[in-house]
Each structure stands twice: as C-alpha cells, then as structure tokens.
Amino acid sequence: MKIIYAKDYESMSRNAANIISAQVIINPKSVLGLATGSSPLGVYKQLIDWYNKGDIDFSSAYSVNLDEYVGLDSSSDQSYAYFMEQNFFKYINFQKDHTFVPNGKNLDAQNECARYNKIISDLGGIDLQLLGIGHNGHIGFNEPGAAFEKETHQIQLAPDTIEANARFFEKSEDVPQKAYTMGIKNIMNAKKILVIASGLAKADILYEAVFGAIRPSVPATILQLHNDVTIVADADALSTIIAKVPNAIERLPK
Ligand code: F6R
C-alpha cells in the first residue's frame, strides 16, 4: 500500500483528483468506481475545476457508484444518485448513459444486484475505485462482519452508520435501514484502489485498516491484500499511523 501524506483536506482532494485525472488521461475510456459522502466532495470539486479549464475530458469514461439506499432514487435529495448529480455529474461531461448507480427503487434485491454486477462486468470491470472509509472500517456499505467473497448485495445498515449518516437527514429515523452495495469482491477486483480519508475521527480506523489483522469485523483490512492501493489522507487522518509507524508514509514533510 502506498500512503500519501496531504497536509489538509484541500491538499488531500487535489492529490486524489490528480490520480483520477491521470487515470482518465492515460485511458479516456476508464471505468471509475465512485463514492459519495464527505470525503470525495473536494475531489469532485477539483476535477470540475480542471474540467472547466479544459484539462480533463470525461466524454469517453464510465462510472459505477458503490452504493445506494434502498427505497430512494435520483428524485430523492438524500439518494446517492442525487448526490452524484448535484456534486459532480451535472458539472462535467460524462455521457448520461455512461454513469451508473444502483437503482434504489428496484425493491427486488436479487434482480437489482444481478443487474448491477452485470453492468460492472459488461464494462470490463473497474479501472480505478475511489473509496472513503467508515468509522467502523466499512468500505462501500460493507459493514463489519461482511463476507469478503460477496458481489453487489443488499445490506442492513449498522446502527453507527445510520447515526453517522443522520447528519444528512432531518432525524435518524429518516435514514433508510437498507442499502445496495458493491461487495468486497467487486471492490477487490478493481485494477487500482484509491482510498481517501480526512480528519481525526478517521485516524484510528485508518491505522487499523493498514496494519490491523485482516478480518471481516474491519472490512477495510482486506485492502491489504490488493496489489495496487493508494491511500491519500490528511495529517489528522494519518496521525495514528504517523505516531506508530512513521516510515509507512511517502512524502512525509520534514
Ligand atoms: C459512500 C460509501 C461509504 C463512505 C464512508 C465514509 O458511497 O460507500 O463507505 O465512503 O461512509 O463516509 P465519509 O466520506 O462521509 O466520511
């Protein structure tokens, strides 16, 4: 795993956006695995900025998002499809039929998950998967205890994830209890993985993800077995790693 130090959220976002931008420039038909949440907002902003300057072109690229709440679709402002549209897609030039998010309105879980897996495999798999990390070590919505061998499936959100996501809803009772998520297998099949993390609240879990024993109770630990993972994190999120294993980090400031 390559760990890149960034001094703050802005610098993390620029570093991560650089990696995505390079991917799309080298292979304009790249399939990007994308994430929602607070972590990637700055990355999307930076990519929009470079798109506006003519430095990046998404017209031949594809995207597949990690997850979506069951019951919500792009018309709901809490859905991940809506998030992607409002924070990224509407500002850049992906072709409409090149972007994919699980359909939360398809309540037939088996059908929806099979459909989504087929989309990913028909695209030839994911070239670069962007990931945030949950406080409990989840990636996508693969919560603690997730089976490592699963592809897209329906999950029950863990209570602490509902609590963490309640900030986007009026009250925590409004947070949907179920979601569709790419499985660990889809994520691990991506050719490259880019993890971003910011803030002190991620420091311990990031250390655990990189140095902890690989186990389903901390799903992100599986990333240790992938051969092309880059972590870009800010000083706060890296603080536990810096304290315990300073040599693990590339580009640590003097
Ligand atoms: C989002 C996703 C989640 C988030 C994670 C971190 O599509 O799959 O795993 O990446 O919950 O969220 P933030 O970035 O809000 O801390």
Tab-separated table of C-alpha atoms and ligand atoms in Angstrom:
chain	number	residue	atom	x	y	z
A	1	MET	CA	0.000	0.000	0.000
A	2	LYS	CA	1.219	3.435	-0.851
A	3	ILE	CA	0.309	6.086	1.717
A	4	ILE	CA	0.481	9.700	0.606
A	5	TYR	CA	0.501	12.455	3.186
A	6	ALA	CA	-1.529	15.598	2.496
A	7	LYS	CA	-1.456	18.474	4.924
A	8	ASP	CA	-5.193	19.155	4.908
A	9	TYR	CA	-8.497	18.285	3.239
A	10	GLU	CA	-7.822	20.536	0.269
A	11	SER	CA	-4.436	19.047	-0.393
A	12	MET	CA	-5.842	15.502	0.033
A	13	SER	CA	-8.529	16.363	-2.522
A	14	ARG	CA	-6.036	17.766	-5.029
A	15	ASN	CA	-3.688	14.780	-4.686
A	16	ALA	CA	-6.516	12.287	-5.127
A	17	ALA	CA	-8.018	14.236	-8.036
A	18	ASN	CA	-4.607	14.137	-9.691
A	19	ILE	CA	-4.573	10.350	-9.559
A	20	ILE	CA	-8.088	10.155	-11.069
A	21	SER	CA	-7.229	12.726	-13.697
A	22	ALA	CA	-4.080	10.822	-14.703
A	23	GLN	CA	-6.141	7.646	-14.986
A	24	VAL	CA	-8.640	9.296	-17.371
A	25	ILE	CA	-5.914	10.979	-19.415
A	26	ILE	CA	-3.965	7.736	-19.839
A	27	ASN	CA	-7.134	5.774	-20.637
A	28	PRO	CA	-10.038	8.038	-21.680
A	29	LYS	CA	-12.389	5.007	-21.596
A	30	SER	CA	-11.614	4.325	-17.940
A	31	VAL	CA	-14.291	2.852	-15.700
A	32	LEU	CA	-14.205	4.852	-12.480
A	33	GLY	CA	-15.719	3.418	-9.318
A	34	LEU	CA	-17.063	6.402	-7.388
A	35	ALA	CA	-18.127	7.086	-3.820
A	36	THR	CA	-20.396	9.543	-2.036
A	37	GLY	CA	-20.018	11.064	1.452
A	38	SER	CA	-17.989	13.984	2.764
A	39	SER	CA	-14.551	12.675	1.816
A	40	PRO	CA	-14.826	12.871	-2.002
A	41	LEU	CA	-16.593	16.239	-2.233
A	42	GLY	CA	-13.311	18.136	-2.553
A	43	VAL	CA	-12.031	15.633	-5.125
A	44	TYR	CA	-15.109	16.183	-7.278
A	45	LYS	CA	-14.753	19.961	-6.901
A	46	GLN	CA	-11.140	19.799	-8.046
A	47	LEU	CA	-11.992	17.599	-11.032
A	48	ILE	CA	-14.800	20.023	-12.008
A	49	ASP	CA	-12.316	22.867	-11.840
A	50	TRP	CA	-9.849	21.068	-14.118
A	51	TYR	CA	-12.692	20.106	-16.480
A	52	ASN	CA	-13.690	23.783	-16.710
A	53	LYS	CA	-10.108	24.657	-17.546
A	54	GLY	CA	-10.112	22.059	-20.347
A	55	ASP	CA	-7.602	19.803	-18.615
A	56	ILE	CA	-9.780	16.701	-18.342
A	57	ASP	CA	-12.458	15.141	-20.532
A	58	PHE	CA	-14.918	12.526	-19.257
A	59	SER	CA	-16.796	12.053	-22.537
A	60	SER	CA	-15.492	8.532	-23.129
A	61	ALA	CA	-15.234	7.487	-19.467
A	62	TYR	CA	-17.694	5.443	-17.410
A	63	SER	CA	-18.597	5.486	-13.745
A	64	VAL	CA	-20.141	2.979	-11.385
A	65	ASN	CA	-21.056	4.099	-7.895
A	66	LEU	CA	-20.506	1.957	-4.857
A	67	ASP	CA	-23.902	2.090	-3.259
A	68	GLU	CA	-27.429	3.438	-2.911
A	69	TYR	CA	-30.121	3.438	-0.226
A	70	VAL	CA	-32.945	1.001	-0.890
A	71	GLY	CA	-36.192	2.903	-1.477
A	72	LEU	CA	-34.605	6.098	-2.818
A	73	ASP	CA	-33.907	7.114	-6.393
A	74	SER	CA	-32.421	10.169	-8.084
A	75	SER	CA	-35.574	12.226	-7.428
A	76	SER	CA	-34.934	11.994	-3.664
A	77	ASP	CA	-32.424	14.563	-2.475
A	78	GLN	CA	-30.990	12.078	0.047
A	79	SER	CA	-30.211	9.462	-2.564
A	80	TYR	CA	-26.686	8.819	-3.725
A	81	ALA	CA	-27.803	9.197	-7.359
A	82	TYR	CA	-28.939	12.730	-6.493
A	83	PHE	CA	-25.691	13.403	-4.615
A	84	MET	CA	-23.628	12.407	-7.637
A	85	GLU	CA	-25.724	14.505	-9.997
A	86	GLN	CA	-25.588	17.597	-7.776
A	87	ASN	CA	-21.956	17.366	-6.732
A	88	PHE	CA	-20.302	16.049	-9.855
A	89	PHE	CA	-22.152	14.819	-12.926
A	90	LYS	CA	-24.085	17.969	-13.750
A	91	TYR	CA	-20.859	19.989	-13.956
A	92	ILE	CA	-18.835	17.688	-16.219
A	93	ASN	CA	-19.273	15.805	-19.481
A	94	PHE	CA	-19.863	12.142	-18.699
A	95	GLN	CA	-22.386	10.794	-21.204
A	96	LYS	CA	-25.664	10.230	-19.352
A	97	ASP	CA	-25.739	6.528	-20.162
A	98	HIS	CA	-22.131	6.076	-19.032
A	99	THR	CA	-22.839	6.654	-15.320
A	100	PHE	CA	-24.346	4.003	-13.088
A	101	VAL	CA	-25.677	3.958	-9.524
A	102	PRO	CA	-27.628	1.004	-8.082
A	103	ASN	CA	-31.362	1.581	-8.529
A	104	GLY	CA	-32.760	2.017	-5.021
A	105	LYS	CA	-36.287	1.930	-6.390
A	106	ASN	CA	-35.905	-1.641	-7.610
A	107	LEU	CA	-37.071	-3.451	-4.496
A	108	ASP	CA	-36.317	-6.842	-5.986
A	109	ALA	CA	-32.886	-7.123	-4.379
A	110	GLN	CA	-31.797	-10.217	-6.242
A	111	ASN	CA	-32.727	-8.705	-9.583
A	112	GLU	CA	-31.104	-5.343	-8.861
A	113	CYS	CA	-27.857	-6.815	-7.550
A	114	ALA	CA	-27.538	-9.186	-10.510
A	115	ARG	CA	-28.277	-6.287	-12.892
A	116	TYR	CA	-25.590	-4.141	-11.262
A	117	ASN	CA	-22.968	-6.890	-11.274
A	118	LYS	CA	-23.666	-7.419	-14.976
A	119	ILE	CA	-23.169	-3.699	-15.653
A	120	ILE	CA	-19.768	-3.842	-13.956
A	121	SER	CA	-18.682	-6.989	-15.767
A	122	ASP	CA	-20.010	-5.797	-19.155
A	123	LEU	CA	-17.854	-2.698	-18.716
A	124	GLY	CA	-14.852	-4.962	-18.246
A	125	GLY	CA	-14.530	-4.241	-14.513
A	126	ILE	CA	-13.400	-1.155	-12.648
A	127	ASP	CA	-10.121	0.523	-13.552
A	128	LEU	CA	-9.898	2.817	-10.530
A	129	GLN	CA	-12.101	2.584	-7.451
A	130	LEU	CA	-12.339	5.612	-5.175
A	131	LEU	CA	-13.163	4.740	-1.560
A	132	GLY	CA	-13.914	6.580	1.637
A	133	ILE	CA	-13.672	4.657	4.889
A	134	GLY	CA	-16.353	4.429	7.560
A	135	HIS	CA	-15.577	4.968	11.248
A	136	ASN	CA	-16.191	1.267	11.773
A	137	GLY	CA	-13.980	0.268	8.842
A	138	HIS	CA	-16.749	-0.172	6.300
A	139	ILE	CA	-15.994	0.301	2.614
A	140	GLY	CA	-18.963	0.892	0.371
A	141	PHE	CA	-21.695	-0.282	2.695
A	142	ASN	CA	-19.850	-3.465	3.568
A	143	GLU	CA	-20.353	-3.252	7.301
A	144	PRO	CA	-18.352	-5.126	9.970
A	145	GLY	CA	-18.924	-8.832	9.504
A	146	ALA	CA	-19.310	-8.514	5.726
A	147	ALA	CA	-18.367	-11.607	3.765
A	148	PHE	CA	-15.270	-10.899	1.698
A	149	GLU	CA	-16.474	-13.000	-1.248
A	150	LYS	CA	-19.712	-11.135	-1.977
A	151	GLU	CA	-20.536	-9.066	-5.061
A	152	THR	CA	-23.317	-6.452	-5.105
A	153	HIS	CA	-25.876	-7.284	-2.424
A	154	GLN	CA	-28.460	-5.751	-0.127
A	155	ILE	CA	-27.353	-4.941	3.410
A	156	GLN	CA	-28.855	-3.777	6.668
A	157	LEU	CA	-27.026	-0.593	7.766
A	158	ALA	CA	-25.143	-0.846	11.071
A	159	PRO	CA	-26.539	1.385	13.862
A	160	ASP	CA	-23.353	3.525	13.955
A	161	THR	CA	-23.516	4.065	10.182
A	162	ILE	CA	-27.153	5.185	10.482
A	163	GLU	CA	-26.036	7.534	13.249
A	164	ALA	CA	-23.104	8.877	11.166
A	165	ASN	CA	-25.359	9.393	8.121
A	166	ALA	CA	-28.153	11.013	10.120
A	167	ARG	CA	-26.416	14.355	9.541
A	168	PHE	CA	-27.789	14.298	6.004
A	169	PHE	CA	-31.380	13.648	7.149
A	170	GLU	CA	-33.772	15.594	9.370
A	171	LYS	CA	-33.709	12.855	12.004
A	172	SER	CA	-32.000	9.491	12.323
A	173	GLU	CA	-35.372	7.664	11.932
A	174	ASP	CA	-35.421	9.000	8.368
A	175	VAL	CA	-32.176	7.260	7.389
A	176	PRO	CA	-33.084	4.193	5.296
A	177	GLN	CA	-32.216	0.919	7.041
A	178	LYS	CA	-31.137	-0.926	3.915
A	179	ALA	CA	-28.829	-0.262	1.017
A	180	TYR	CA	-27.448	-1.914	-2.086
A	181	THR	CA	-23.695	-2.014	-2.114
A	182	MET	CA	-20.977	-3.376	-4.315
A	183	GLY	CA	-19.444	-6.250	-2.412
A	184	ILE	CA	-15.860	-6.595	-1.285
A	185	LYS	CA	-15.292	-8.859	-4.295
A	186	ASN	CA	-16.305	-6.096	-6.761
A	187	ILE	CA	-14.028	-3.660	-4.944
A	188	MET	CA	-11.080	-6.055	-4.766
A	189	ASN	CA	-11.461	-6.821	-8.481
A	190	ALA	CA	-10.814	-3.157	-9.335
A	191	LYS	CA	-7.435	-2.759	-11.009
A	192	LYS	CA	-6.477	0.171	-8.769
A	193	ILE	CA	-7.934	1.408	-5.485
A	194	LEU	CA	-7.679	4.949	-4.170
A	195	VAL	CA	-8.669	5.478	-0.532
A	196	ILE	CA	-9.163	8.980	0.827
A	197	ALA	CA	-9.526	9.953	4.475
A	198	SER	CA	-9.622	13.214	6.330
A	199	GLY	CA	-9.957	14.239	9.958
A	200	LEU	CA	-9.014	12.908	13.380
A	201	ALA	CA	-12.111	10.725	13.562
A	202	LYS	CA	-10.578	8.512	10.841
A	203	ALA	CA	-7.105	8.235	12.397
A	204	ASP	CA	-7.539	5.028	14.403
A	205	ILE	CA	-9.570	3.180	11.798
A	206	LEU	CA	-7.087	4.096	9.071
A	207	TYR	CA	-4.254	2.673	11.174
A	208	GLU	CA	-6.326	-0.461	11.776
A	209	ALA	CA	-7.163	-0.802	8.068
A	210	VAL	CA	-3.491	-0.702	7.099
A	211	PHE	CA	-1.852	-2.526	9.998
A	212	GLY	CA	-4.616	-4.499	11.709
A	213	ALA	CA	-5.196	-8.216	11.205
A	214	ILE	CA	-7.233	-8.874	8.065
A	215	ARG	CA	-10.708	-9.737	9.285
A	216	PRO	CA	-14.371	-9.266	8.304
A	217	SER	CA	-15.046	-7.300	11.505
A	218	VAL	CA	-12.959	-4.486	9.946
A	219	PRO	CA	-13.817	-4.810	6.246
A	220	ALA	CA	-11.204	-2.255	5.100
A	221	THR	CA	-8.395	-4.574	6.308
A	222	ILE	CA	-8.992	-6.688	3.174
A	223	LEU	CA	-7.399	-3.870	1.154
A	224	GLN	CA	-4.014	-5.058	2.467
A	225	LEU	CA	-4.363	-7.973	0.040
A	226	HIS	CA	-4.876	-5.791	-3.043
A	227	ASN	CA	-1.740	-5.143	-5.058
A	228	ASP	CA	-2.454	-1.552	-6.100
A	229	VAL	CA	-3.863	0.556	-3.276
A	230	THR	CA	-3.007	4.210	-2.763
A	231	ILE	CA	-4.175	5.971	0.366
A	232	VAL	CA	-4.258	9.754	0.300
A	233	ALA	CA	-5.036	11.156	3.719
A	234	ASP	CA	-4.611	14.397	5.591
A	235	ALA	CA	-2.401	14.973	8.630
A	236	ASP	CA	-5.241	14.362	11.092
A	237	ALA	CA	-6.376	11.123	9.497
A	238	LEU	CA	-2.745	9.945	9.380
A	239	SER	CA	-1.949	10.955	12.950
A	240	THR	CA	-2.168	7.444	14.454
A	241	ILE	CA	-0.098	5.934	11.628
A	242	ILE	CA	2.466	8.748	11.931
A	243	ALA	CA	2.688	8.178	15.692
A	244	LYS	CA	3.060	4.414	15.412
A	245	VAL	CA	4.675	3.721	12.024
A	246	PRO	CA	6.084	6.961	10.580
A	247	ASN	CA	8.135	5.098	7.948
A	248	ALA	CA	4.955	3.824	6.324
A	249	ILE	CA	4.253	7.172	4.752
A	250	GLU	CA	5.535	8.543	1.455
A	251	ARG	CA	6.183	12.240	1.177
A	252	LEU	CA	6.054	12.924	4.903
A	253	PRO	CA	7.057	16.568	5.399
A	254	LYS	CA	10.399	17.162	7.141
B	1	F6R	C1	-20.092	6.190	0.203
B	1	F6R	C2	-19.642	4.981	0.887
B	1	F6R	C3	-19.157	4.999	2.296
B	1	F6R	C4	-18.331	6.225	2.658
B	1	F6R	C5	-17.898	6.172	4.129
B	1	F6R	C6	-17.140	7.410	4.542
B	1	F6R	O1	-20.504	5.911	-1.126
B	1	F6R	O2	-19.703	3.956	0.319
B	1	F6R	O3	-18.414	3.841	2.533
B	1	F6R	O4	-17.210	6.297	1.830
B	1	F6R	O5	-19.023	6.036	4.937
B	1	F6R	O6	-18.003	8.487	4.502
B	1	F6R	P1	-17.486	9.987	4.676
B	1	F6R	O7	-16.635	10.273	3.495
B	1	F6R	O8	-18.745	10.823	4.678
B	1	F6R	O9	-16.743	10.027	5.961
